[in-house]
Amino acid sequence: AQTVTQSQPEMSVQEAETVTLSCTYDTSESDYYLFWYKQPPSRQMILVIRQEAYKQQNATENRFSVNFQKAAKSFSLKISDSQLGDAAMYFCAYRSASRTDKLIFGTGTRLQVFP
Amino acid sequence: KAGVTQTPRYLIKTRGQQVTLSCSPISGHRSVSWYQQTPGQGLQFLFEYFSETQRNKGNFPGRFSGRQFSNSRSEMNVSTLELGDSALYLCASSQGLVETQYFGPGTRLLVL
């Protein structure tokens, strides 16, 4: 069975600085998607970034970028120029691209941003 | 395009009652998934519907049920509510069964 592990329960960063959130996963599949979702205090789960496993190029969305290491099964999220609005729970998630299955979430990392 | 909507946003019920939550997916999306989020258990998958058929089911008792209508809107029902059912219930929609899921704002259920 697939698993997603986020080993950092909490992280903090100063405004305008860069922070990296870690995520590792375990799967025997070769075709899958990886996601980072953000859940602010409003509780709405917001998609931050998506990575297709077959793409070697790391996904980027404005200040958010990932470091996808397929062989190492690692998928970290880098937030550059951190802003106060980035404070939230961040969830790493996995979904198979080749068969019907649920989205598998990690336990989340709480990010605090200090002015 | 309008996002995923969930109604109601907040709900207070007492033990033993039943509750129905509603989810309207993004236009054109045919798959709807439901998740329960609690501080103790984190995010847990309830079920997924596609074209009015349940395609996946999580490990929840039979008190939790759902359905999907021909317009892709979905409802989930919890009967004989227990205190432990207090949670945030999240609905997510996607175009198909393997595409990206987009979440609604959630329904916060409190069981007293």
mmCIF file of N, CA and C in Angstrom, chain A residues 18-21 36-38 46-51 58-67 75-90 111 113:
data_model
loop_
_atom_site.group_PDB
_atom_site.id
_atom_site.type_symbol
_atom_site.label_atom_id
_atom_site.label_comp_id
_atom_site.label_asym_id
_atom_site.label_seq_id
_atom_site.Cartn_x
_atom_site.Cartn_y
_atom_site.Cartn_z
ATOM 1 N N THR A 18 13.248 31.838 2.950
ATOM 2 C CA THR A 18 12.867 30.616 2.233
ATOM 3 C C THR A 18 12.771 29.450 3.196
ATOM 4 N N VAL A 19 11.796 28.598 2.981
ATOM 5 C CA VAL A 19 11.620 27.421 3.833
ATOM 6 C C VAL A 19 11.322 26.216 2.953
ATOM 7 N N THR A 20 11.781 25.050 3.394
ATOM 8 C CA THR A 20 11.538 23.809 2.653
ATOM 9 C C THR A 20 10.833 22.804 3.542
ATOM 10 N N LEU A 21 9.712 22.295 3.049
ATOM 11 C CA LEU A 21 8.942 21.284 3.760
ATOM 12 C C LEU A 21 9.215 19.925 3.113
ATOM 13 N N TRP A 36 0.936 19.109 -3.254
ATOM 14 C CA TRP A 36 0.988 19.840 -1.990
ATOM 15 C C TRP A 36 -0.291 20.659 -1.884
ATOM 16 N N TYR A 37 -0.976 20.472 -0.754
ATOM 17 C CA TYR A 37 -2.169 21.250 -0.445
ATOM 18 C C TYR A 37 -1.876 22.111 0.782
ATOM 19 N N LYS A 38 -2.492 23.274 0.785
ATOM 20 C CA LYS A 38 -2.368 24.199 1.909
ATOM 21 C C LYS A 38 -3.732 24.321 2.581
ATOM 22 N N ILE A 46 -6.453 24.026 -0.178
ATOM 23 C CA ILE A 46 -6.143 24.711 -1.428
ATOM 24 C C ILE A 46 -4.972 24.024 -2.113
ATOM 25 N N LEU A 47 -5.121 23.710 -3.378
ATOM 26 C CA LEU A 47 -4.038 23.093 -4.134
ATOM 27 C C LEU A 47 -2.915 24.108 -4.344
ATOM 28 N N VAL A 48 -1.717 23.729 -3.957
ATOM 29 C CA VAL A 48 -0.557 24.607 -4.127
ATOM 30 C C VAL A 48 0.187 24.257 -5.402
ATOM 31 N N ILE A 49 0.456 22.956 -5.569
ATOM 32 C CA ILE A 49 1.283 22.548 -6.696
ATOM 33 C C ILE A 49 1.080 21.067 -6.974
ATOM 34 N N ARG A 50 1.275 20.685 -8.230
ATOM 35 C CA ARG A 50 1.097 19.304 -8.642
ATOM 36 C C ARG A 50 2.304 18.863 -9.465
ATOM 37 N N GLN A 51 2.679 17.599 -9.276
ATOM 38 C CA GLN A 51 3.801 17.034 -10.031
ATOM 39 C C GLN A 51 3.386 15.701 -10.613
ATOM 40 N N ASN A 58 10.936 19.720 -12.363
ATOM 41 C CA ASN A 58 10.245 20.070 -11.125
ATOM 42 C C ASN A 58 9.192 21.133 -11.389
ATOM 43 N N ALA A 59 8.011 20.939 -10.796
ATOM 44 C CA ALA A 59 6.921 21.901 -10.963
ATOM 45 C C ALA A 59 7.205 23.192 -10.197
ATOM 46 N N THR A 60 6.715 24.290 -10.735
ATOM 47 C CA THR A 60 6.876 25.600 -10.104
ATOM 48 C C THR A 60 5.585 26.384 -10.268
ATOM 49 N N GLU A 61 5.172 27.058 -9.191
ATOM 50 C CA GLU A 61 4.014 27.950 -9.220
ATOM 51 C C GLU A 61 4.386 29.194 -8.433
ATOM 52 N N ASN A 62 4.820 30.219 -9.161
ATOM 53 C CA ASN A 62 5.205 31.488 -8.531
ATOM 54 C C ASN A 62 6.272 31.246 -7.468
ATOM 55 N N ARG A 63 5.989 31.519 -6.211
ATOM 56 C CA ARG A 63 6.987 31.391 -5.143
ATOM 57 C C ARG A 63 7.139 29.948 -4.647
ATOM 58 N N PHE A 64 6.317 29.056 -5.168
ATOM 59 C CA PHE A 64 6.331 27.675 -4.709
ATOM 60 C C PHE A 64 7.001 26.780 -5.753
ATOM 61 N N SER A 65 7.914 25.949 -5.308
ATOM 62 C CA SER A 65 8.546 25.009 -6.218
ATOM 63 C C SER A 65 8.789 23.701 -5.474
ATOM 64 N N VAL A 66 8.940 22.633 -6.237
ATOM 65 C CA VAL A 66 9.187 21.335 -5.602
ATOM 66 C C VAL A 66 10.536 20.800 -6.048
ATOM 67 N N ASN A 67 11.059 19.909 -5.211
ATOM 68 C CA ASN A 67 12.236 19.133 -5.557
ATOM 69 C C ASN A 67 11.784 17.676 -5.570
ATOM 70 N N PHE A 75 9.709 14.347 -2.150
ATOM 71 C CA PHE A 75 8.925 15.398 -2.821
ATOM 72 C C PHE A 75 8.823 16.587 -1.873
ATOM 73 N N SER A 76 9.826 17.445 -1.865
ATOM 74 C CA SER A 76 9.835 18.567 -0.931
ATOM 75 C C SER A 76 9.286 19.828 -1.588
ATOM 76 N N LEU A 77 8.737 20.685 -0.750
ATOM 77 C CA LEU A 77 8.146 21.953 -1.208
ATOM 78 C C LEU A 77 9.001 23.106 -0.705
ATOM 79 N N LYS A 78 9.424 23.961 -1.621
ATOM 80 C CA LYS A 78 10.184 25.149 -1.247
ATOM 81 C C LYS A 78 9.313 26.375 -1.437
ATOM 82 N N ILE A 79 9.230 27.169 -0.377
ATOM 83 C CA ILE A 79 8.483 28.426 -0.434
ATOM 84 C C ILE A 79 9.499 29.558 -0.339
ATOM 85 N N SER A 80 9.567 30.346 -1.373
ATOM 86 C CA SER A 80 10.513 31.465 -1.418
ATOM 87 C C SER A 80 9.803 32.759 -1.034
ATOM 88 N N ASP A 81 10.582 33.708 -0.499
ATOM 89 C CA ASP A 81 10.004 35.008 -0.141
ATOM 90 C C ASP A 81 8.723 34.826 0.667
ATOM 91 N N SER A 82 8.833 34.099 1.765
ATOM 92 C CA SER A 82 7.664 33.747 2.574
ATOM 93 C C SER A 82 6.859 34.976 2.987
ATOM 94 N N GLN A 83 5.546 34.811 2.975
ATOM 95 C CA GLN A 83 4.639 35.883 3.369
ATOM 96 C C GLN A 83 3.785 35.418 4.535
ATOM 97 N N LEU A 84 3.245 36.387 5.269
ATOM 98 C CA LEU A 84 2.422 36.052 6.440
ATOM 99 C C LEU A 84 1.257 35.156 6.040
ATOM 100 N N GLY A 85 0.733 35.370 4.837
ATOM 101 C CA GLY A 85 -0.389 34.569 4.353
ATOM 102 C C GLY A 85 -0.037 33.138 4.026
ATOM 103 N N ASP A 86 1.253 32.797 4.067
ATOM 104 C CA ASP A 86 1.661 31.409 3.816
ATOM 105 C C ASP A 86 1.478 30.540 5.055
ATOM 106 N N ALA A 87 1.229 31.163 6.193
ATOM 107 C CA ALA A 87 1.040 30.397 7.421
ATOM 108 C C ALA A 87 -0.179 29.488 7.293
ATOM 109 N N ALA A 88 0.043 28.193 7.480
ATOM 110 C CA ALA A 88 -1.028 27.216 7.271
ATOM 111 C C ALA A 88 -0.501 25.830 7.572
ATOM 112 N N MET A 89 -1.396 24.841 7.513
ATOM 113 C CA MET A 89 -0.987 23.434 7.476
ATOM 114 C C MET A 89 -0.741 23.068 6.030
ATOM 115 N N TYR A 90 0.342 22.365 5.790
ATOM 116 C CA TYR A 90 0.651 21.921 4.443
ATOM 117 C C TYR A 90 0.630 20.387 4.409
ATOM 118 N N LEU A 111 3.113 25.349 9.270
ATOM 119 C CA LEU A 111 4.103 26.388 8.983
ATOM 120 C C LEU A 111 3.700 27.688 9.654
ATOM 121 N N VAL A 113 4.820 31.710 10.103
ATOM 122 C CA VAL A 113 5.600 32.761 9.464
ATOM 123 C C VAL A 113 5.672 33.945 10.406
#
